[in-house]
Amino acid sequence: MHNLDSTVLANALPSMAKSLHEDPLTLNLAITSYLLSSALLLPLSGWVADRFGARRVFMTAMIGFAATSLLCGLAQNLEQMIIGRLLQGAAGAMMLPVGRLVLLRSAPKEELVEAMAMLTMPAMLGPILGPPLGGLIVTVASWREIFFLNIPVAIVGVILTRAYVPDIAEDDPGRLDLKGFFLAALGLGGLVFGFQNIGRGILPLPVALGVAAIGAISAVLFVIHARGRHDAILDLSVFKVRTFFTSVIGGLFPRLIAGATPFLLALMLQVGLGMSALEAGLTTFISAVGALVMKTTAPPILRRFGFRNTLIAISLLVSSMMASFALFTTMTPHWLILVMLLASGFFRSLQMTALNTLGFADLPADKMSKASALASVGQQVGQSMGISISALLIHAVMLASGAPALNQAVIAPAFIAIAMLGLIGLLFLLPLSRQAGASILRRRAPTGD
């Protein structure tokens, strides 16, 4: 639900705008308001899970997501839609990190790679499945069904969680760090909201940059506040664990590619190559097949080559493939585009699975809840930056070239620039030990006869 939500809506915005008598550009606030609300409450998720129990919070978040989805589906004007999306984002902020926390505390470490591969799949599939699914729903039904579909999914989720998920809670979660929460929320909210609106035309560029700057300043103030505090809302001491530091901070750069790819591919295929929105969505759908194949191949690959070697090789492959998308033209055979997207989906999904698993490989159990929240913060910021940097690059190329409108030549340099930025992550991977995360790559010893 969380990962499909915004990408499904992107294709439905014109129909929603017509129904609500709004401009499609203005209705982009339906997407950014969700991201803002989610970003503001993400830092709180770890403490809430420790205080009230991860299973209870997870079920409550799903119920809240279903209820607010109903509000969004029934909205009759922009104001009601924004209120519904803000509330929906609040529920979403508790779902993803708390759901991951349940997994981290329940799965044996020897099975963590398989578990994280399963968890990574929805995050990779969401941006791929979203556009064609949104287009299909709007074509055969109504945009309101996009929200109503969340209700049965949430009901099934609550039933399964109640039946199978253990009740996990900390004996003493400590007091809530209110000052830290406000600084972290303002920092993350400002960064995500600012990045999401840079180059989109919803807010003037100086305003979007100003919001992002306020977020950056607040984030710095939070770091100063949290340094040395054991009760900080986000425990920065987990960055002393090298594998977690590499996963979250070094992982910001490959996550630029993960965030930018759906955005840039949609522009390239539709504007550069002249495909319809549905054709482009169905073409990128092939990446989902690559992501699905990854689930079965990630564990043996990581066990054979280790985290360090696998991530170094895949970083080079993913960046190379990202740069190669700049070469797509109307003369490129369609089968070659499909092969490239299939391979890209596989390697990007494997990269994210390896990064996400590495981050929790060496963490003690009592650090998992706040580490999960921190990891979600890194993912939000990295992917938001990928989109905003791409939009800024395209805008700069248009100005420099004097192009009157978007075209293939204007979009192509952004693929190359984002690919090069993604390679910065190698600076964090190269110093890693070859044995980094090795403890969770050992197979469980067989039991019985």
XYZ file of C-alpha atoms in Angstrom:
449
model
C 0.000 0.000 0.000
C 2.673 2.459 1.037
C 4.986 1.948 -1.933
C 2.275 1.841 -4.592
C 0.357 4.842 -3.335
C 2.049 7.896 -4.831
C 3.091 6.243 -8.096
C -0.434 4.958 -8.756
C -1.776 8.454 -8.174
C 0.675 10.072 -10.595
C -1.133 8.706 -13.664
C -4.544 9.384 -12.155
C -3.945 13.087 -11.419
C -5.575 14.419 -14.636
C -8.785 12.452 -13.957
C -8.765 13.480 -10.304
C -8.225 17.125 -11.244
C -11.170 17.072 -13.652
C -13.423 15.454 -11.060
C -12.428 17.884 -8.293
C -12.394 20.916 -10.650
C -8.726 21.656 -10.016
C -5.623 22.159 -12.119
C -3.520 18.943 -12.369
C -0.423 20.839 -11.234
C -2.231 22.045 -8.120
C -3.422 18.524 -7.402
C 0.216 17.417 -7.133
C -0.241 18.619 -3.563
C -2.095 15.326 -3.016
C 1.234 13.539 -3.504
C 3.530 15.997 -1.737
C 1.224 16.357 1.302
C 1.424 12.590 1.861
C 5.213 12.635 1.616
C 5.422 15.629 3.974
C 3.228 14.055 6.649
C 5.038 10.738 6.370
C 8.427 12.441 6.671
C 7.379 14.458 9.727
C 6.347 11.395 11.716
C 8.993 8.904 10.596
C 11.400 9.831 13.449
C 8.668 8.966 15.965
C 8.023 5.449 14.667
C 10.791 3.671 16.584
C 9.850 5.123 19.981
C 6.128 4.465 19.404
C 6.846 0.830 18.492
C 8.936 0.372 21.643
C 6.339 2.092 23.820
C 3.163 0.396 22.584
C 4.447 -2.788 20.933
C 5.389 -3.238 17.298
C 2.501 -5.575 16.454
C -0.122 -3.261 17.948
C 1.328 -0.197 16.208
C 1.600 -2.068 12.905
C -2.052 -3.162 13.015
C -3.209 0.288 14.118
C -1.250 1.885 11.268
C -2.891 -0.421 8.720
C -6.355 0.329 10.109
C -5.523 4.042 10.021
C -4.267 3.758 6.454
C -7.503 2.058 5.377
C -9.689 4.632 7.167
C -7.816 7.591 5.694
C -7.856 5.933 2.253
C -11.645 5.910 2.563
C -11.580 9.637 3.380
C -9.424 10.320 0.308
C -11.710 8.256 -1.914
C -14.751 10.193 -0.722
C -13.105 13.635 -1.033
C -15.188 16.193 -2.918
C -12.651 19.018 -3.140
C -8.932 19.767 -2.881
C -9.072 20.702 0.800
C -10.664 17.393 1.793
C -8.172 15.500 -0.349
C -5.167 17.220 1.254
C -6.495 16.581 4.781
C -7.071 12.935 3.917
C -3.596 12.600 2.408
C -1.931 14.225 5.413
C -3.647 11.721 7.717
C -2.829 8.876 5.350
C 0.844 9.878 5.369
C 0.834 9.795 9.174
C -0.410 6.197 9.096
C 2.115 5.320 6.388
C 4.962 6.667 8.523
C 4.181 4.023 11.148
C 3.663 1.122 8.719
C 6.933 0.760 6.865
C 9.605 1.137 9.597
C 7.497 -0.710 12.191
C 6.768 -3.521 9.742
C 10.484 -3.844 9.066
C 11.167 -3.810 12.824
C 8.811 -6.767 13.289
C 10.764 -8.647 10.615
C 14.168 -7.730 12.058
C 13.237 -8.945 15.524
C 11.431 -12.069 14.368
C 13.618 -13.531 11.620
C 16.728 -15.519 12.659
C 19.856 -13.724 11.501
C 20.736 -16.617 9.200
C 17.476 -15.996 7.317
C 17.744 -12.204 7.230
C 18.909 -12.054 3.595
C 15.855 -13.990 2.395
C 13.578 -11.894 4.601
C 15.028 -8.581 3.420
C 14.758 -9.725 -0.208
C 11.030 -10.208 0.361
C 10.779 -6.821 2.077
C 12.684 -5.017 -0.679
C 10.441 -6.301 -3.471
C 7.421 -4.022 -2.788
C 9.707 -0.990 -2.568
C 11.152 -1.807 -5.992
C 7.863 -2.872 -7.572
C 5.832 0.128 -6.405
C 7.284 2.715 -8.820
C 7.156 0.147 -11.641
C 3.624 -1.191 -11.143
C 2.152 2.165 -10.137
C 1.891 3.963 -13.512
C 0.235 1.144 -15.518
C -2.002 0.207 -12.569
C -3.102 3.810 -12.102
C -3.810 4.167 -15.804
C -5.773 0.903 -15.866
C -7.930 1.787 -12.846
C -8.770 5.225 -14.230
C -9.593 3.707 -17.631
C -11.925 0.924 -16.461
C -13.267 2.427 -13.213
C -12.740 5.653 -11.235
C -9.748 7.254 -9.559
C -11.572 6.742 -6.259
C -11.031 2.983 -6.576
C -7.299 3.599 -6.122
C -8.012 4.521 -2.508
C -10.811 2.017 -1.910
C -8.536 -0.879 -2.908
C -6.443 -0.211 0.196
C -9.334 -1.187 2.483
C -9.502 -4.954 1.757
C -5.684 -5.112 1.617
C -5.470 -3.552 5.083
C -8.142 -5.883 6.480
C -6.239 -8.945 5.257
C -3.021 -7.433 6.609
C -4.481 -6.941 10.078
C -5.880 -10.500 10.154
C -2.531 -12.008 9.117
C -0.583 -9.808 11.529
C -2.817 -10.800 14.434
C -2.439 -14.478 13.539
C 1.280 -14.697 12.779
C 3.238 -11.706 14.081
C 4.646 -11.973 17.617
C 4.016 -9.230 20.156
C 7.292 -7.325 20.407
C 7.932 -4.413 22.769
C 10.730 -2.913 24.843
C 10.452 -3.160 28.628
C 11.639 0.429 29.061
C 11.382 2.614 25.945
C 12.477 5.702 27.897
C 10.919 9.143 27.783
C 10.029 10.828 24.529
C 12.704 13.235 23.292
C 10.324 16.051 22.291
C 12.964 18.595 21.314
C 14.767 15.998 19.230
C 11.502 14.927 17.612
C 10.610 18.466 16.524
C 14.098 19.111 15.145
C 14.217 15.760 13.329
C 10.684 16.158 11.982
C 11.362 19.679 10.728
C 14.661 18.537 9.233
C 13.287 15.520 7.413
C 10.015 17.219 6.474
C 11.836 20.249 5.088
C 14.317 18.179 3.104
C 11.733 15.803 1.617
C 9.114 18.479 0.883
C 11.726 20.841 -0.526
C 13.360 18.183 -2.713
C 9.998 16.939 -3.980
C 9.016 20.423 -5.169
C 12.310 21.498 -6.765
C 11.833 21.708 -10.504
C 8.186 20.576 -10.336
C 6.598 24.012 -10.862
C 4.301 23.697 -7.828
C 6.374 26.074 -5.679
C 8.697 28.793 -6.960
C 12.275 27.488 -7.057
C 13.543 29.918 -4.346
C 10.744 28.784 -2.019
C 11.479 25.080 -2.596
C 15.201 25.664 -2.052
C 14.409 27.688 1.082
C 12.291 24.872 2.522
C 15.078 22.377 1.809
C 17.616 24.735 3.441
C 15.454 25.020 6.582
C 15.303 21.237 6.642
C 19.090 20.964 6.309
C 19.688 23.496 9.132
C 17.194 21.665 11.376
C 18.910 18.364 10.630
C 22.272 19.835 11.669
C 20.717 21.188 14.875
C 19.286 17.747 15.579
C 22.717 16.144 15.176
C 24.138 18.655 17.674
C 21.238 17.968 20.055
C 21.409 14.162 19.748
C 25.179 13.775 20.036
C 25.950 11.783 23.158
C 22.291 11.401 24.228
C 21.110 7.849 24.875
C 17.440 8.911 24.777
C 17.497 10.822 21.451
C 14.464 10.145 19.228
C 16.894 8.928 16.537
C 19.885 7.134 18.034
C 22.889 8.404 16.072
C 25.208 6.043 17.945
C 24.201 3.279 15.508
C 26.317 5.068 12.890
C 29.357 3.837 14.827
C 28.522 0.395 13.423
C 30.385 0.472 10.130
C 27.930 -1.673 8.178
C 24.956 0.477 9.215
C 26.845 3.684 8.373
C 27.728 2.308 4.943
C 24.161 1.173 4.291
C 22.455 4.458 5.229
C 24.996 7.192 4.431
C 26.844 5.464 1.604
C 23.508 4.101 0.398
C 22.194 7.628 -0.204
C 24.022 7.676 -3.557
C 22.668 4.451 -5.091
C 19.243 5.498 -3.774
C 19.522 8.602 -5.964
C 19.393 6.191 -8.905
C 16.491 4.234 -7.387
C 14.496 7.451 -6.938
C 15.370 9.025 -10.272
C 14.927 5.994 -12.542
C 11.086 5.817 -12.680
C 10.876 9.615 -13.067
C 13.474 9.863 -15.843
C 12.329 6.742 -17.685
C 8.748 8.010 -17.811
C 10.005 11.248 -19.408
C 12.378 9.478 -21.799
C 9.849 6.926 -23.030
C 6.915 9.339 -23.323
C 8.549 12.627 -24.318
C 11.796 11.378 -25.860
C 10.484 8.287 -27.657
C 6.858 9.333 -28.144
C 5.178 6.471 -26.255
C 1.793 6.918 -24.614
C 1.598 6.823 -20.808
C 0.139 3.305 -20.957
C 2.803 2.090 -23.422
C 5.571 3.530 -21.246
C 4.067 1.960 -18.126
C 3.795 -1.448 -19.761
C 7.367 -1.158 -21.068
C 8.848 -0.368 -17.651
C 6.749 -3.173 -16.174
C 9.418 -5.602 -17.399
C 11.658 -4.280 -14.600
C 9.242 -5.900 -12.163
C 10.120 -9.315 -13.594
C 13.794 -8.623 -12.866
C 12.935 -7.604 -9.302
C 10.942 -10.809 -8.785
C 13.801 -12.995 -10.037
C 16.098 -11.233 -7.561
C 14.213 -12.727 -4.603
C 15.495 -16.219 -5.307
C 19.007 -15.289 -6.459
C 20.022 -12.729 -3.799
C 20.841 -15.219 -0.989
C 23.167 -17.502 -3.026
C 24.897 -14.523 -4.679
C 25.562 -12.805 -1.343
C 26.700 -16.049 0.297
C 29.072 -16.756 -2.583
C 30.656 -13.311 -2.976
C 29.876 -11.456 0.279
C 28.323 -8.039 0.750
C 31.379 -5.950 -0.156
C 32.265 -7.623 -3.445
C 28.634 -7.981 -4.517
C 27.798 -4.334 -3.820
C 30.918 -3.003 -5.561
C 30.224 -5.024 -8.714
C 26.505 -4.195 -8.736
C 27.138 -0.477 -8.154
C 29.261 -0.427 -11.307
C 26.622 -2.371 -13.255
C 23.661 -0.273 -12.082
C 25.407 3.026 -12.859
C 26.499 1.734 -16.270
C 22.948 0.703 -17.116
C 21.566 4.024 -15.876
C 23.993 5.898 -18.124
C 23.120 3.638 -21.079
C 19.472 4.744 -20.913
C 20.679 8.102 -22.229
C 21.340 6.345 -25.553
C 17.687 5.397 -26.087
C 16.261 6.927 -29.269
C 13.298 6.244 -31.522
C 15.651 4.000 -33.532
C 16.513 1.751 -30.549
C 14.913 -1.689 -31.005
C 12.088 -2.208 -28.544
C 13.432 -5.641 -27.583
C 16.747 -4.074 -26.571
C 14.967 -1.540 -24.356
C 13.069 -4.392 -22.693
C 16.260 -6.396 -22.103
C 17.990 -3.380 -20.565
C 15.038 -2.635 -18.288
C 14.798 -6.291 -17.240
C 18.474 -6.410 -16.288
C 18.270 -3.023 -14.590
C 15.302 -4.121 -12.483
C 17.163 -7.220 -11.351
C 20.411 -5.480 -10.396
C 18.779 -2.446 -8.735
C 16.597 -4.761 -6.639
C 19.603 -6.886 -5.680
C 21.543 -3.729 -4.793
C 18.781 -2.440 -2.499
C 18.347 -5.851 -0.857
C 22.078 -6.111 -0.158
C 22.282 -2.554 1.185
C 19.210 -2.897 3.404
C 20.340 -6.243 4.812
C 23.918 -5.083 5.411
C 22.619 -2.203 7.511
C 21.159 -4.499 10.163
C 23.716 -7.315 9.998
C 25.816 -6.231 12.986
C 23.315 -4.253 15.088
C 22.367 -5.447 18.593
C 18.669 -6.207 19.146
C 18.087 -3.201 21.441
C 19.149 -0.803 18.656
C 16.814 -2.179 15.989
C 13.781 0.083 16.490
C 15.546 3.431 16.211
C 17.857 2.062 13.521
C 14.812 1.062 11.458
C 13.465 4.605 11.707
C 16.868 6.022 10.719
C 17.084 3.686 7.736
C 13.650 4.841 6.559
C 14.796 8.450 6.893
C 17.812 7.722 4.666
C 15.624 6.026 2.058
C 13.134 8.910 1.969
C 15.832 11.550 1.612
C 17.865 9.619 -0.967
C 14.945 8.868 -3.273
C 13.493 12.394 -2.956
C 16.894 13.860 -3.811
C 17.105 11.594 -6.866
C 13.912 13.065 -8.297
C 14.725 16.681 -7.450
C 18.315 16.526 -8.776
C 16.996 14.988 -11.998
C 14.412 17.750 -12.403
C 17.048 20.431 -11.746
C 19.461 18.868 -14.237
C 16.824 18.781 -16.971
C 15.878 22.389 -16.240
C 19.540 23.460 -16.401
C 20.127 21.643 -19.701
C 17.021 23.266 -21.190
C 18.270 26.719 -20.198
C 21.817 26.066 -21.420
C 20.733 24.612 -24.760
C 17.884 27.027 -25.369
C 15.556 24.112 -26.110
C 11.942 25.345 -26.340
C 10.543 22.085 -24.924
C 11.542 18.751 -23.444
C 13.096 16.284 -25.863
C 15.415 13.281 -25.854
C 18.565 15.416 -26.004
C 17.495 17.425 -22.944
C 16.573 14.388 -20.839
C 19.571 12.165 -21.704
C 22.303 14.044 -19.738
C 20.358 13.577 -16.502
C 20.749 9.791 -16.770
C 24.532 10.149 -17.067
C 24.818 12.664 -14.215
C 22.700 10.562 -11.818
C 24.708 7.456 -12.776
C 27.948 9.257 -11.866
C 26.525 10.440 -8.543
C 25.517 6.874 -7.767
C 29.158 5.811 -8.074
C 30.095 8.003 -5.077
C 28.713 5.176 -2.953
C 31.826 3.170 -3.893
C 33.881 5.408 -1.601
C 31.962 3.909 1.329
C 32.029 0.331 0.046
C 35.731 0.008 -0.819
C 37.011 0.392 2.804
C 34.619 -2.338 4.030
C 36.113 -5.613 5.201
C 35.488 -8.597 2.947
C 33.889 -10.206 6.003
C 31.412 -7.361 6.574
C 28.011 -8.823 7.458
C 29.366 -12.369 7.156
C 27.627 -13.486 10.368
C 24.203 -13.428 8.700
C 25.367 -15.174 5.530
C 26.067 -18.465 7.275
C 23.525 -21.147 6.579
C 21.524 -22.466 9.495
C 22.799 -25.869 10.619
C 20.386 -28.703 9.730
C 18.320 -30.173 12.552
C 17.044 -33.687 13.121
C 18.428 -36.862 11.572
